[in-house]
Amino acid sequence: MIPRSPRAAGVLLAAVAAALLAPRAGAAASLGDAARATGAIEDRLAFVEKAYDGPDESMLDRARRKYAEGETQFLLGDWDHAAILITAATETPEFRATPDYPRALAYLGDAFRSAGACDSALLEYDALLALGDTPARPGAVLGALDCRVRLRRLEGVDALVAEARRLVPGGAPPEVGYLAGKAIFFRTDLRPSDRLQRGLAAFEAVRPPYHVAAAYFEGALLVEAGDLRGAAARFERCRGLPGNDPRQTEIRELCGLALGRVYGALGMFAESLDRYQSVPLGSPRFDEALFEIAWNFVKAKRYEQALRTASMIVDLTPGSHLAPEATILTGHLDLELGHFAAATEAFDKVINTYAPIRDEIDAILTMQEDPVRYFDELIGRKGRAFDVASILPPIAVKWATAQRDVEGALDLVAGLDGARRDLDGSSAMADRIDGLLARESGLDASPLLEAGWASADAVETAAARLQGEIVGLEEPAALRGLPPDARAQLERVHDQREGAQRRLAALPATPDEVGARQERMTGRIDQVDRAAFQLDYQVDAAAAAVAATEAWFEQHRGEIRSDDAARTAFGAQIREQRQAIAGYRDALAGLHREVLGVRDAARGSQELRGEAELRREFHDRLWAERTLLAAARPALSGDELADLARAEGLLDRLDQVDGRALRLKERFAGLAARRAGALRAQLEVARGAIAEERGATAAVSADASSVVGRIAFRSFSAVRAQFYRLVLKADVGIIDVAWSRKRERVERIQQLASQEAAELEALDRDYRLVLEAVQ
């Protein structure tokens, strides 16, 4: 049985090496040692023939093997490797005619869907559904329905729902009803009353485990319809439904948050507070719940409790986008409670934090005559993804990316950039594979055949070295039987053969020696690779330093005293450093690719080709020496003739070993060439697909750049407006504090004046009484 990989063959070779390699060629001190060494070389060649020389694997067999391996990876949950292996099978034309093809498409679609790539999954599901009725069709219908709802591609969803209910024995699974309800919820072509009626009916029929999510959507539909009390009943039902799944727990948190809002809108503040408090501290919606609790306290005129709640947001979630609004709220509450110093401190904190960022965004948006075109150019530049962090300060980045349209636009840009990177990586991989296929007629692209070829080549070297040693054992007796001239000629030929044999002795004669030489050859490459990885760490350290500098600057922004120009220049310098780091990363990525190419060449069989010339030279000199030794045969004694015949027999056996090894190498090379031809055809198809995808990506990028540029400009303008409003609120708060202080002082002055007037009137009255008494 042929080992599945070179690693398996290597393990097997290591396990039998001790038995096959002793005694070593080169240690023949007598014909007995030479006979044992010859037997070991024959056994070694037989092992190479058994381990590596089997029937050639057809494209169909290879596709079936890939499919089986991919199925295993799918069952293990390794979606990426499963998709790679199964794609290799489904792209083989012979495999598409087998009964396994529909199931392979189903596995492929499920793997893409599980990895979150519903676009790719839909292609596989559609291809499977186009095959007609197959055992894998029910799963494909369900997967296609799920992906269409996720992507909001609702055309054909009703047909898929009907088919799912028809195909699945015993009734459709609960997921079908839930997806049908979500499809109705996302439809905008229905009249509101029809959408409400159909949506409620669909969600009410949903069975566990999707019943919790269905109840949430029922409440959302009723909120949109204005039926708050009906929505509250649905959300209460959602909170009480059983289920311990993490997703169900998250949905129950959403229902609690929704109930707090609904009860607050209905004026039921006690119930609203209770539902808000059901949102746990670790929830990402905890700050929202706290903020809305604070406003409920404000509406109920419970200002002390509102102040404590709003202060918790500032203390517990300072990075939240609600933190500045909560800070302003604490300022107004402190003002309401008469804490003027605390109120002033809160308003000053917002002004010192966000006014400089507002001014910096102003400078960014006004430094270009046409800012929309500026963003178009930034987004459309080649080889670089649009990065909001390269333009805006860190705090502004968080606010910009929180907007839904910006998030979608950035996802689009990130997706296009990821597609470009994937295409570049695929193109580089195609070039690497093409280089492997071009070397040695594709032998380097077949690791198992290459290992067998190298092992057979090492057997050739071992046989040649042993032949030289055997001839050396014949010479002492032959020299005595030759005349002086022939003896001198034999000695010259012997010296020439010995020189060639010394060079031959440096060549690997065992698989272990072949591996050791490859390790030496790749040692220098490893040094370069390690240096490149060290540079990676240095670049990461530089990026961390830039990020730390930005974080420190943002943390102490309110304490730094500098003008707007200096702040803008500092921000520009930080962005330049980030761009330089990105350039270093690109250069290191290119270096890593070059190292891979050099490593492929170093581990290839091309280096072994030169050894064949050396062996041919050695065999020529050895044959000349054997011819001269044959001339001494008449002068030899009977024992010497017997030894000579024995030696000749060993040499003949080694000649046969050499021929078998050569034929084995030719077979390996032929198999590799045929496989390389088939792989090269597939590679050309893949390159054509890469070219088509690159063109489509470029077209989409060109169309998207202008749209995303306008979205970016609009969002940055919106962020600037948000910061303006924050700073304006804080400025108004400062003014309110000043007016409150003034009003308090005026009231105090008026109170003191009234008190003074009353006291003067009392004194005057008392004085008049005294005067009347004296008179």
XYZ file of N, CA and C in Angstrom, residues 436-560:
375
model
N 6.721 25.212 -9.099
C 6.968 23.822 -8.712
C 6.693 22.864 -9.874
N 5.632 23.131 -10.632
C 5.302 22.258 -11.756
C 6.339 22.362 -12.865
N 6.950 23.536 -12.984
C 7.927 23.731 -14.057
C 9.269 23.079 -13.740
N 9.587 22.898 -12.471
C 10.884 22.333 -12.098
C 10.857 20.819 -12.198
N 11.824 20.290 -12.907
C 12.003 18.837 -13.011
C 10.727 18.140 -13.486
N 10.064 18.746 -14.465
C 8.855 18.180 -15.069
C 7.758 17.903 -14.043
N 7.716 18.734 -13.003
C 6.670 18.582 -11.995
C 7.013 17.649 -10.866
N 8.239 17.120 -10.833
C 8.602 16.183 -9.767
C 8.550 16.868 -8.406
N 8.955 18.149 -8.342
C 8.954 18.854 -7.065
C 7.543 19.131 -6.565
N 6.553 19.053 -7.448
C 5.167 19.293 -7.044
C 4.488 18.034 -6.519
N 5.189 16.887 -6.562
C 4.643 15.625 -6.053
C 5.552 15.139 -4.931
N 5.305 15.550 -3.688
C 6.234 15.239 -2.585
C 6.513 13.755 -2.422
N 5.485 12.909 -2.591
C 5.708 11.474 -2.422
C 6.617 10.934 -3.517
N 6.351 11.317 -4.763
C 7.200 10.866 -5.868
C 8.604 11.448 -5.742
N 8.683 12.675 -5.293
C 10.003 13.286 -5.118
C 10.804 12.549 -4.046
N 10.141 12.167 -2.952
C 10.839 11.412 -1.908
C 11.295 10.060 -2.439
N 10.443 9.384 -3.227
C 10.852 8.119 -3.819
C 11.995 8.290 -4.796
N 11.943 9.354 -5.619
C 13.016 9.634 -6.577
C 14.335 9.866 -5.845
N 14.303 10.667 -4.772
C 15.527 10.941 -4.018
C 16.061 9.673 -3.348
N 15.146 8.825 -2.851
C 15.599 7.570 -2.220
C 16.249 6.656 -3.245
N 15.651 6.536 -4.450
C 16.256 5.715 -5.502
C 17.595 6.291 -5.943
N 17.688 7.629 -6.003
C 18.956 8.264 -6.363
C 20.029 7.951 -5.329
N 19.639 7.955 -4.041
C 20.601 7.610 -2.991
C 21.041 6.160 -3.117
N 20.148 5.261 -3.533
C 20.527 3.856 -3.752
C 21.555 3.767 -4.868
N 21.370 4.542 -5.942
C 22.355 4.558 -7.026
C 23.722 4.962 -6.504
N 23.752 5.991 -5.683
C 25.034 6.456 -5.144
C 25.665 5.388 -4.260
N 24.857 4.757 -3.409
C 25.402 3.715 -2.533
C 25.946 2.544 -3.349
N 25.232 2.160 -4.417
C 25.700 1.053 -5.253
C 27.009 1.410 -5.942
N 27.131 2.637 -6.440
C 28.364 3.042 -7.110
C 29.536 3.042 -6.139
N 29.313 3.558 -4.935
C 30.400 3.576 -3.950
C 30.845 2.157 -3.590
N 29.887 1.257 -3.435
C 30.248 -0.116 -3.080
C 30.969 -0.813 -4.234
N 30.575 -0.499 -5.466
C 31.283 -1.085 -6.611
C 32.751 -0.669 -6.599
N 32.986 0.583 -6.295
C 34.378 1.012 -6.225
C 35.161 0.282 -5.162
N 34.532 0.034 -4.025
C 35.216 -0.677 -2.953
C 35.483 -2.141 -3.341
N 34.533 -2.761 -4.042
C 34.735 -4.157 -4.462
C 35.887 -4.250 -5.460
N 35.919 -3.292 -6.413
C 37.030 -3.287 -7.371
C 38.349 -3.087 -6.639
N 38.329 -2.268 -5.596
C 39.544 -2.083 -4.809
C 39.994 -3.358 -4.129
N 39.048 -4.226 -3.768
C 39.427 -5.502 -3.173
C 40.060 -6.440 -4.194
N 39.714 -6.317 -5.500
C 40.273 -7.184 -6.541
C 41.710 -6.797 -6.893
N 42.082 -5.563 -6.726
C 43.318 -5.044 -7.310
C 44.607 -5.681 -6.775
N 44.757 -5.934 -5.474
C 46.058 -6.465 -5.016
C 46.497 -7.732 -5.746
N 45.578 -8.684 -5.934
C 45.945 -9.922 -6.646
C 46.177 -9.648 -8.120
N 45.401 -8.760 -8.717
C 45.539 -8.489 -10.152
C 46.855 -7.792 -10.460
N 47.307 -6.930 -9.554
C 48.561 -6.211 -9.813
C 49.752 -7.159 -9.918
N 49.720 -8.247 -9.159
C 50.842 -9.182 -9.207
C 50.889 -9.906 -10.535
N 49.754 -10.047 -11.205
C 49.730 -10.803 -12.455
C 49.874 -9.962 -13.696
N 50.091 -8.657 -13.565
C 50.197 -7.780 -14.724
C 51.637 -7.405 -14.979
N 51.996 -7.207 -16.263
C 53.337 -6.700 -16.577
C 53.472 -5.267 -16.096
N 54.694 -4.757 -16.004
C 54.911 -3.400 -15.450
C 54.126 -2.315 -16.173
N 54.093 -2.364 -17.511
C 53.374 -1.298 -18.224
C 51.888 -1.326 -17.899
N 51.285 -2.527 -17.933
C 49.859 -2.640 -17.622
C 49.581 -2.272 -16.164
N 50.576 -2.648 -15.280
C 50.390 -2.301 -13.870
C 50.371 -0.785 -13.684
N 51.291 -0.107 -14.354
C 51.337 1.353 -14.241
C 50.045 1.981 -14.770
N 49.555 1.440 -15.904
C 48.308 1.976 -16.461
C 47.147 1.745 -15.493
N 47.102 0.537 -14.866
C 46.043 0.255 -13.911
C 46.122 1.195 -12.714
N 47.351 1.492 -12.273
C 47.493 2.392 -11.121
C 46.999 3.802 -11.469
N 47.280 4.266 -12.716
C 46.790 5.590 -13.108
C 45.256 5.617 -13.138
N 44.676 4.579 -13.747
C 43.208 4.530 -13.802
C 42.625 4.418 -12.391
N 43.320 3.635 -11.555
C 42.869 3.487 -10.174
C 42.866 4.830 -9.452
N 43.933 5.605 -9.627
C 44.003 6.913 -8.976
C 42.873 7.834 -9.458
N 42.596 7.780 -10.760
C 41.504 8.601 -11.295
C 40.154 8.161 -10.703
N 39.970 6.844 -10.632
C 38.721 6.353 -10.054
C 38.620 6.706 -8.580
N 39.724 6.621 -7.858
C 39.720 6.990 -6.443
C 39.351 8.463 -6.258
N 39.855 9.329 -7.141
C 39.486 10.741 -7.050
C 38.000 10.951 -7.249
N 37.453 10.249 -8.257
C 36.014 10.356 -8.476
C 35.235 9.761 -7.312
N 35.771 8.693 -6.718
C 35.070 8.049 -5.619
C 35.084 8.928 -4.371
N 36.187 9.687 -4.160
C 36.203 10.596 -3.013
C 35.114 11.662 -3.162
N 34.921 12.164 -4.396
C 33.836 13.129 -4.608
C 32.487 12.446 -4.436
N 32.419 11.178 -4.876
C 31.165 10.440 -4.741
C 30.844 10.168 -3.273
N 31.869 10.025 -2.456
C 31.652 9.739 -1.043
C 30.963 10.896 -0.322
N 31.055 12.117 -0.897
C 30.407 13.275 -0.273
C 28.909 13.320 -0.559
N 28.447 12.475 -1.484
C 27.037 12.490 -1.844
C 26.242 11.626 -0.875
N 24.965 11.960 -0.664
C 24.140 11.140 0.241
C 23.868 9.772 -0.366
N 23.965 8.761 0.482
C 23.729 7.395 0.029
C 22.553 6.746 0.738
N 21.908 7.480 1.651
C 20.736 6.971 2.364
C 19.695 8.080 2.445
N 18.422 7.742 2.681
C 17.405 8.784 2.858
C 17.731 9.750 3.986
N 18.344 9.236 5.058
C 18.717 10.121 6.163
C 19.755 11.142 5.707
N 20.722 10.684 4.921
C 21.745 11.615 4.435
C 21.153 12.635 3.464
N 20.173 12.190 2.657
C 19.483 13.143 1.771
C 18.788 14.208 2.601
N 18.079 13.773 3.656
C 17.397 14.734 4.509
C 18.357 15.662 5.225
N 19.492 15.119 5.681
C 20.474 15.956 6.371
C 21.032 17.022 5.439
N 21.281 16.657 4.177
C 21.802 17.648 3.240
C 20.763 18.739 2.959
N 19.506 18.344 2.825
C 18.477 19.351 2.608
C 18.357 20.282 3.808
N 18.541 19.718 4.997
C 18.496 20.565 6.178
C 19.634 21.569 6.173
N 20.812 21.139 5.755
C 21.933 22.088 5.677
C 21.655 23.171 4.642
N 21.069 22.750 3.517
C 20.787 23.734 2.458
C 19.751 24.758 2.904
N 18.792 24.317 3.722
C 17.744 25.236 4.161
C 18.103 25.966 5.451
N 19.267 25.648 6.019
C 19.667 26.310 7.251
C 19.791 27.816 7.090
N 20.457 28.227 6.009
C 20.601 29.665 5.762
C 19.248 30.320 5.496
N 18.375 29.580 4.806
C 17.040 30.129 4.540
C 16.288 30.313 5.850
N 16.460 29.357 6.764
C 15.810 29.480 8.064
C 16.310 30.710 8.815
N 17.591 31.002 8.676
C 18.136 32.192 9.332
C 17.465 33.456 8.807
N 17.310 33.525 7.486
C 16.636 34.688 6.901
C 15.185 34.744 7.358
N 14.551 33.579 7.408
C 13.148 33.528 7.833
C 13.005 33.983 9.280
N 13.915 33.531 10.145
C 13.858 33.965 11.543
C 14.088 35.470 11.660
N 15.020 35.982 10.858
C 15.251 37.429 10.886
C 14.006 38.187 10.441
N 13.314 37.643 9.441
C 12.086 38.292 8.974
C 11.015 38.288 10.067
N 10.894 37.169 10.787
C 9.914 37.123 11.864
C 10.299 38.072 13.000
N 11.591 38.210 13.261
C 12.021 39.188 14.256
C 11.646 40.603 13.827
N 11.772 40.870 12.531
C 11.340 42.174 12.035
C 9.831 42.347 12.184
N 9.102 41.251 12.016
C 7.657 41.320 12.252
C 7.364 41.794 13.668
N 8.079 41.227 14.636
C 7.873 41.640 16.021
C 8.235 43.115 16.218
N 9.311 43.554 15.561
C 9.705 44.956 15.696
C 8.648 45.884 15.106
N 8.089 45.478 13.969
C 7.029 46.291 13.368
C 5.803 46.307 14.278
N 5.470 45.152 14.866
C 4.352 45.110 15.807
C 4.626 46.009 17.015
N 5.884 46.009 17.465
C 6.232 46.884 18.592
C 6.068 48.348 18.210
N 6.482 48.706 16.989
C 6.309 50.084 16.535
C 4.831 50.453 16.463
N 4.007 49.522 15.952
C 2.563 49.781 15.894
C 1.984 49.945 17.292
N 2.461 49.118 18.244
C 1.986 49.245 19.626
C 2.402 50.580 20.228
N 3.620 51.033 19.888
C 4.077 52.322 20.403
C 3.210 53.462 19.876
N 2.869 53.395 18.588
C 1.996 54.425 18.009
C 0.631 54.399 18.682
N 0.092 53.192 18.879
C -1.218 53.078 19.525
C -1.168 53.588 20.963
N -0.076 53.275 21.680
C 0.050 53.752 23.056
C 0.162 55.276 23.100
N 0.903 55.847 22.148
C 1.019 57.310 22.087
C -0.342 57.947 21.850
N -1.103 57.374 20.935
C -2.446 57.902 20.668
C -3.325 57.790 21.913
N -3.252 56.633 22.593
C -4.082 56.433 23.781
C -3.709 57.434 24.877
N -2.403 57.660 25.066
C -1.967 58.631 26.078
C -2.439 60.032 25.722
N -2.334 60.381 24.446
C -2.742 61.712 24.009
C -4.235 61.916 24.232
N -5.026 60.874 23.902
C -6.468 61.002 24.101
C -6.818 61.068 25.578
N -6.079 60.339 26.403
C -6.353 60.330 27.828
C -6.052 61.679 28.463
N -5.017 62.352 27.978
C -4.583 63.628 28.572
C -4.876 64.808 27.657
N -5.798 64.620 26.714
C -6.090 65.702 25.775
C -6.510 66.979 26.492
N -7.331 66.807 27.531
C -7.813 67.987 28.235
C -6.727 68.707 29.001
N -5.609 68.021 29.304
C -4.540 68.644 30.079
C -3.476 69.291 29.195
N -3.456 68.961 27.909
C -2.417 69.465 27.014
C -2.807 70.854 26.538
